[in-house]
Short mmCIF file of C-alpha atoms and ligand atoms in Angstrom, two decimals:
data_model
loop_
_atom_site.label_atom_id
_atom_site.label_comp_id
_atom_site.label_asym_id
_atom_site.label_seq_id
_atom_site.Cartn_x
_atom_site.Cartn_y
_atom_site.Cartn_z
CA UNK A 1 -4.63 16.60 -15.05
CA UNK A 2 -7.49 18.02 -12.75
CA UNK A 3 -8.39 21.40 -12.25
CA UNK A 4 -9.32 22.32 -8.64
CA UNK A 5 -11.80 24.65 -7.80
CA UNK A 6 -12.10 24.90 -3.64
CA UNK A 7 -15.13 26.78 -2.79
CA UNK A 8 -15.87 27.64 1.28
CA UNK A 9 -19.32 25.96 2.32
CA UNK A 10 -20.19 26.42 5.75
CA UNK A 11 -23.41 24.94 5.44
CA UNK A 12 -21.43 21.65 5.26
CA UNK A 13 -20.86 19.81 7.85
CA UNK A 14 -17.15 18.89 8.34
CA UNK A 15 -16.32 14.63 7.88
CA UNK A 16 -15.21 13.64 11.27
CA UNK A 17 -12.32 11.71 9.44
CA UNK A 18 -11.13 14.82 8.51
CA UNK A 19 -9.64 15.28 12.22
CA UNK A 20 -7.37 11.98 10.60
CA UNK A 21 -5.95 13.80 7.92
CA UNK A 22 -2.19 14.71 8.83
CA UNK A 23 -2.01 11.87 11.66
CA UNK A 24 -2.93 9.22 8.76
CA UNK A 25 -0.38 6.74 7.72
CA UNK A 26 0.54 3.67 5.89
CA UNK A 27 2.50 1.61 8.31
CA UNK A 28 5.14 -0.79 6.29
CA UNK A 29 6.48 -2.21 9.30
CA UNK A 30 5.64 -5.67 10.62
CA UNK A 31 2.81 -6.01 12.97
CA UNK A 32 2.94 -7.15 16.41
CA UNK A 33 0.55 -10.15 17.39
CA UNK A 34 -2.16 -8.18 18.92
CA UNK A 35 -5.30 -9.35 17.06
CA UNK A 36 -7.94 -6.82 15.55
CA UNK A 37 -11.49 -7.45 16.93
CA UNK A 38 -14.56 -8.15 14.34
CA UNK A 39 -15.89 -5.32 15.92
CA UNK A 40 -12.91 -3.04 14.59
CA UNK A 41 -12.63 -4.28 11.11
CA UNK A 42 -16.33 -3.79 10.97
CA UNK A 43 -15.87 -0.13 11.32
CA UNK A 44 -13.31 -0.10 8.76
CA UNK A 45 -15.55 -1.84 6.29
CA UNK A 46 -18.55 -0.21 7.01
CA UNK A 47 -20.00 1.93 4.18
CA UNK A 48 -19.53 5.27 4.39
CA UNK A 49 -19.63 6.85 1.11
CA UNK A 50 -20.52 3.78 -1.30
CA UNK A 51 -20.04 5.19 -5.14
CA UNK A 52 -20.79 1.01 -5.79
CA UNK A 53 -17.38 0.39 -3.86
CA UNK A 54 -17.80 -2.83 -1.99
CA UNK A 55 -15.22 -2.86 1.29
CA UNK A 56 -14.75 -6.20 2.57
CA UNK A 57 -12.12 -7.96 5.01
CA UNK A 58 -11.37 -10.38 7.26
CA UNK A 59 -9.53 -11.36 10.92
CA UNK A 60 -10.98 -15.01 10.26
CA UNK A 61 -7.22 -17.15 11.23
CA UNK A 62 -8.43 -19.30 7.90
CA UNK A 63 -8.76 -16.17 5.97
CA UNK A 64 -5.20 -14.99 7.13
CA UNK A 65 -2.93 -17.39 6.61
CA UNK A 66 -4.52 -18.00 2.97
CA UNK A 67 -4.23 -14.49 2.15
CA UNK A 68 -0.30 -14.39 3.59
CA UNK A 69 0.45 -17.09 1.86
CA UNK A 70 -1.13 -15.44 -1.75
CA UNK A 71 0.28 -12.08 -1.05
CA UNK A 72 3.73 -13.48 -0.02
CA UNK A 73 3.29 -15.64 -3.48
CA UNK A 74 2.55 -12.26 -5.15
CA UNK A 75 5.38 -10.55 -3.29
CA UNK A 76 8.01 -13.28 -5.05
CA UNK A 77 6.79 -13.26 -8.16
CA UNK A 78 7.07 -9.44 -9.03
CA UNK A 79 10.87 -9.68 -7.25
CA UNK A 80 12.16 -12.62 -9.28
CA UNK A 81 10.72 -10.66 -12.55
CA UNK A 82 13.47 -8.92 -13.61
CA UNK A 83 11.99 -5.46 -15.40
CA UNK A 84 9.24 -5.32 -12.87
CA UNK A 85 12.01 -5.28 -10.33
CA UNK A 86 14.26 -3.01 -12.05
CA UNK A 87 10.99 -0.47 -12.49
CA UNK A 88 10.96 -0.61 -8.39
CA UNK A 89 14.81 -0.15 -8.12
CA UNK A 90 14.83 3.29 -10.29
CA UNK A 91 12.26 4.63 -7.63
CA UNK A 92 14.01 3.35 -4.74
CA UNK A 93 15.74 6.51 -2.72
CA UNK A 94 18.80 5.11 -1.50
CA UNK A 95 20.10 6.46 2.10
CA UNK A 96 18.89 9.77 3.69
CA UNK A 97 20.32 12.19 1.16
CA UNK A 98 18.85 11.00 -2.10
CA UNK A 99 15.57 10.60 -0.02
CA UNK A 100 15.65 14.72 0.65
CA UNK A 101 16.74 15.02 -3.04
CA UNK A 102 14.05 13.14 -4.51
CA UNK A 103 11.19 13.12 -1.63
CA UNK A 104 9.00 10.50 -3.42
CA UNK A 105 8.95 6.76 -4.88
CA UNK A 106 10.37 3.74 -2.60
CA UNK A 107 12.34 5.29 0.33
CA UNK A 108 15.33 2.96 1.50
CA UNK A 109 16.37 5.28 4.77
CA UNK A 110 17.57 5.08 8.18
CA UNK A 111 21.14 4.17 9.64
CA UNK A 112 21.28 0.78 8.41
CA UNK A 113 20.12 2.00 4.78
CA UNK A 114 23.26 4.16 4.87
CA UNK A 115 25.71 1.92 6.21
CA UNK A 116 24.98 -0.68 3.44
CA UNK A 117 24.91 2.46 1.03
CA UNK A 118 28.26 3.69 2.26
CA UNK A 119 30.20 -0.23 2.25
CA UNK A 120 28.91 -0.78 -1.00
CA UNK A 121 26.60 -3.53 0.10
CA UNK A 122 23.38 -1.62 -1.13
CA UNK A 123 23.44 -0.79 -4.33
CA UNK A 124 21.25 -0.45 -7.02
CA UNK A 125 23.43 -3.01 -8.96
CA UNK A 126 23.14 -5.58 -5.96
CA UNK A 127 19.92 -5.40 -5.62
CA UNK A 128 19.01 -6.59 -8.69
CA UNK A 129 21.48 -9.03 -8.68
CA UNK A 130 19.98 -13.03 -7.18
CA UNK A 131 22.32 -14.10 -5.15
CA UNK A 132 23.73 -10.90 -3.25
CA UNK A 133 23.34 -10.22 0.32
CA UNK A 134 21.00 -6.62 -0.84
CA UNK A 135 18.96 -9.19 -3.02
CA UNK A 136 18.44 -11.60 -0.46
CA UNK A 137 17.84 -9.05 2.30
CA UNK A 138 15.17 -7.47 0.46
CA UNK A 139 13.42 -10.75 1.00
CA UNK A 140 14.19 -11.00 4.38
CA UNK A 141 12.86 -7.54 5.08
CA UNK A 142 9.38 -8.22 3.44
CA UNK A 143 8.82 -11.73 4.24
CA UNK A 144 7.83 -10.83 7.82
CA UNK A 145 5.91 -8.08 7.03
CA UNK A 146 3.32 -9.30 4.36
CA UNK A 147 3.93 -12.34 7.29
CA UNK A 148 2.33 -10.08 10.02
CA UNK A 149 -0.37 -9.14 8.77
CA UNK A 150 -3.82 -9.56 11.34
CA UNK A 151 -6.15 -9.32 8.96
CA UNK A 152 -7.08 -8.21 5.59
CA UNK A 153 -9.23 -5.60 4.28
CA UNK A 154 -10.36 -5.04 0.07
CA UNK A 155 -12.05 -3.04 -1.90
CA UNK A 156 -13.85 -4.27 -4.50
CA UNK A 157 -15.95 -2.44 -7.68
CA UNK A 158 -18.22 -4.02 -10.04
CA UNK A 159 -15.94 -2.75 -13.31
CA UNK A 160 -12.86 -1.28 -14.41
CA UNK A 161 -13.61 2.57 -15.27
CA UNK A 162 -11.96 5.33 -14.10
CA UNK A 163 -14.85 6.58 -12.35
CA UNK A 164 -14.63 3.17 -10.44
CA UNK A 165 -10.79 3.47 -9.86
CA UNK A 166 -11.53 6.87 -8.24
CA UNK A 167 -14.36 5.91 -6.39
CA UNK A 168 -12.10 3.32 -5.25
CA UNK A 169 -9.31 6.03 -4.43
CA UNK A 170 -11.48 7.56 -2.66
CA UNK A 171 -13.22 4.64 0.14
CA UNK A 172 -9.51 3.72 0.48
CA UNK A 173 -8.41 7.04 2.12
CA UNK A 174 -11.66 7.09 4.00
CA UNK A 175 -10.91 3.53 5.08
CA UNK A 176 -7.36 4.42 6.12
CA UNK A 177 -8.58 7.22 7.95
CA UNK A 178 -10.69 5.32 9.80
CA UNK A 179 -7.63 2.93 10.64
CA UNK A 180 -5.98 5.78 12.17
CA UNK A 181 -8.81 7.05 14.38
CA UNK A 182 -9.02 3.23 15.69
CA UNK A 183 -5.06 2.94 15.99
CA UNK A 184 -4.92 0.32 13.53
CA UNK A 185 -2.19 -0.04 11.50
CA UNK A 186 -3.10 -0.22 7.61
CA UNK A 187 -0.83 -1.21 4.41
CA UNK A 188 -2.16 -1.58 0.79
CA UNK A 189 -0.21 -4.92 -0.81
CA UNK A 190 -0.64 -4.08 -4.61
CA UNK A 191 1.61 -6.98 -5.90
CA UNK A 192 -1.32 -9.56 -6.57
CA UNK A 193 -3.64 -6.70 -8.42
CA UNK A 194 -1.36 -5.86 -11.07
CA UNK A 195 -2.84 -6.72 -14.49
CA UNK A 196 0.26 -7.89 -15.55
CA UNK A 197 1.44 -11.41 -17.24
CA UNK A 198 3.87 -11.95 -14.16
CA UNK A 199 1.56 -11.82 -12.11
CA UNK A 200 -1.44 -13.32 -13.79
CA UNK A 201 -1.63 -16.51 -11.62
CA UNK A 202 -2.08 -14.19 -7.96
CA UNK A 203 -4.38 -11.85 -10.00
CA UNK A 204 -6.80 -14.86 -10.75
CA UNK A 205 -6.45 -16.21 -7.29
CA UNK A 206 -7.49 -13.06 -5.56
CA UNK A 207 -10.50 -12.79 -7.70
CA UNK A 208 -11.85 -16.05 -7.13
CA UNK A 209 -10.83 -16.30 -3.51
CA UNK A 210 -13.08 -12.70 -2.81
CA UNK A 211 -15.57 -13.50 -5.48
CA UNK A 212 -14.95 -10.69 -7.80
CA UNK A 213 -16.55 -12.17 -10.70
CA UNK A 214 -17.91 -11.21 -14.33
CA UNK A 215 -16.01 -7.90 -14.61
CA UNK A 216 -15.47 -7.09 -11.40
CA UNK A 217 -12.09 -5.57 -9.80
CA UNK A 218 -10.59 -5.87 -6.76
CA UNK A 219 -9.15 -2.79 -6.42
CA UNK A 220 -7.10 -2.55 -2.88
CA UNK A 221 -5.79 -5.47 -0.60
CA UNK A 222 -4.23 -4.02 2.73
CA UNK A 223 -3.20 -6.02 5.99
CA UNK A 224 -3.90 -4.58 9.06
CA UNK A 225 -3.12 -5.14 12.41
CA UNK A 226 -1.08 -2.97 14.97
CA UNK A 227 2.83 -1.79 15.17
CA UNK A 228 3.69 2.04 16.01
CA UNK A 229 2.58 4.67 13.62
CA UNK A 230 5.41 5.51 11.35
CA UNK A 231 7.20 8.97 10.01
CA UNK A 232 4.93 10.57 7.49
CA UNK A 233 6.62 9.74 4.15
CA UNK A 234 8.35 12.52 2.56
CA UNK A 235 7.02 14.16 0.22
CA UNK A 236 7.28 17.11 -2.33
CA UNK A 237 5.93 20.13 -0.97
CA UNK A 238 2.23 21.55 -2.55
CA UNK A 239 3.58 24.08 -4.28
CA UNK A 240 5.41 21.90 -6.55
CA UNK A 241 2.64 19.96 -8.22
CA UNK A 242 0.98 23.30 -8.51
CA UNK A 243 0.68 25.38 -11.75
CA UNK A 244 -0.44 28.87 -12.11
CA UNK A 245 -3.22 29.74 -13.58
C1 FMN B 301 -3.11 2.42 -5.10
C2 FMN B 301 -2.05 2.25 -4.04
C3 FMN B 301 -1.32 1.09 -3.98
C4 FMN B 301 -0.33 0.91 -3.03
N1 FMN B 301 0.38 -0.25 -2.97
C5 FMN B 301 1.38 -0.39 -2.08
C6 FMN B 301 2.15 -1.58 -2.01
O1 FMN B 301 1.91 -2.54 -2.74
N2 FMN B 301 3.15 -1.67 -1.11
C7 FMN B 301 3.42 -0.61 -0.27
O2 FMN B 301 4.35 -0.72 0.53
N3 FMN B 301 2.70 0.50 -0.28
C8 FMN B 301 1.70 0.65 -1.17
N4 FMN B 301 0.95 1.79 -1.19
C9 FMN B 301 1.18 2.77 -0.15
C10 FMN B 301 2.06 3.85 -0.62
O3 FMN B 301 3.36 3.36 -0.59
C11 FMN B 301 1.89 5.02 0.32
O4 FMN B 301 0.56 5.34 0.35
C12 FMN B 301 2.65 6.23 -0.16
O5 FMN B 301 3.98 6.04 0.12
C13 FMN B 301 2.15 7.48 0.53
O6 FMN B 301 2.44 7.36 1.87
P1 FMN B 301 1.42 7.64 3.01
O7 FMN B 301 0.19 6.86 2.74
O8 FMN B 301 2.16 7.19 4.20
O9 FMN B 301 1.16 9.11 2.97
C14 FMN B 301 -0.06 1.96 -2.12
C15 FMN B 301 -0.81 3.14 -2.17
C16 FMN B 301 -1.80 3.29 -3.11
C17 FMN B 301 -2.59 4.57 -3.13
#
């Protein structure tokens, strides 16, 4: 819970990324091969508001193709664990019309969403069933992404508190902000920073490969990279996550 209290302040001067706000996206698609310049991820990671966040990344082809290959690894492991795949398929809006009912969690949309909806290809049931076409597609439709990727970018802080996590919060929109006033495309993968058993063996390989050691956490890993900016991602409106005072 957090109370909000928004307080006009003229005698502060407005963020530039602010210009970013309703154009900013995170683009799920795969990337096109266009590579991103040093010069541009060093504007992504350069420190704007610290609060002891460290922003790193990389467009070094070494640095790439180990870090597809880990968050790939990461990718598998959460979909061939079955309750950490059924948690994802109770927040998955099926089709158009449960995506207006429900205008949050995993959105499944578009014409060939509803056509697999409507033959009873794309289920809930099938997805979480190995060996049906919806479970194997669901592979087929992320390998390339998390396979696209042009570089990396993380955020690492030196512990675990919540002040940390919302410093953390925090750089991240900054740092996607900044992707969008660059036209680079920008997508958190979160599967290899879950503290989870499942994925214990990613977790430790993420830390040691970006040297976040003796407490430290990282606490985003995005690809980047470019691809068309997508739809803004439905959402409830304000009002609802609103209560009177
Ligand atoms: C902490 C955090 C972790 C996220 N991890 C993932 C992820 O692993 N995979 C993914 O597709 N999107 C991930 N996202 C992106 C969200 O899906 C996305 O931000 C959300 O749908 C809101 O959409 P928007 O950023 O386009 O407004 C993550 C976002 C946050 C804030």
């Amino acid at each position: 819970m957090a109370s909000v209290r928004l307080i006009r302040n003229s005698a502060q001067p407005k963020d530039p990324l602010f210009a970013q706000a309703l154009a900013r996206r995170s683009a799920k698609d795969v990337y096109g091969p266009g590579a991103v310049a040093p010069a541009t991820l060093a504007q992504l990671t350069a420190p704007l508001v610290t609060d002891g966040v460290v922003a790193g990344g990389s467009v070094d082809p070494a640095s790439i193709a180990a870090l597809r290959q880990l968050s790939w690894e990461a990718w598998m492991a959460e979909y061939e664990n079955a309750a950490m795949r059924r948690e994802s398929i109770d927040l998955m809006r099926i089709g158009n019309a449960e995506i207006v009912a429900n205008p949050d969690g995993i959105e499944l949309g578009g014409i060939g969403m509803g056509l697999g909806k409507m033959t009873g290809l794309l289920t809930r049931q099938t997805l979480d069933t190995p060996g049906t076409t919806a479970f194997q597609q669901g592979i087929d439709m992320f390998m390339p992404i998390v396979q696209s990727a042009q570089g990396h970018v993380w955020l690492i802080t030196p512990d675990a508190s919540r002040a940390s996590q919302i410093a953390a919060g925090r750089r991240w929109v900054r740092m996607n902000l900044q992707a969008q006033a660059l036209g680079v495309a920008i997508h958190p993968l979160s599967q290899a920073l879950q503290e989870v058993k499942a994925l214990a063996g990613p977790y430790a390989d993420i830390h040691r490969r970006l040297d976040a050691t003796r407490g430290a956490v990282v606490q985003m890993l995005g690809r980047i990279g470019y691809a068309p900016f997508p739809a803004p991602t439905p959402r409830w409106p304000l009002k609802t996550h609103l209560v009177a005072a």
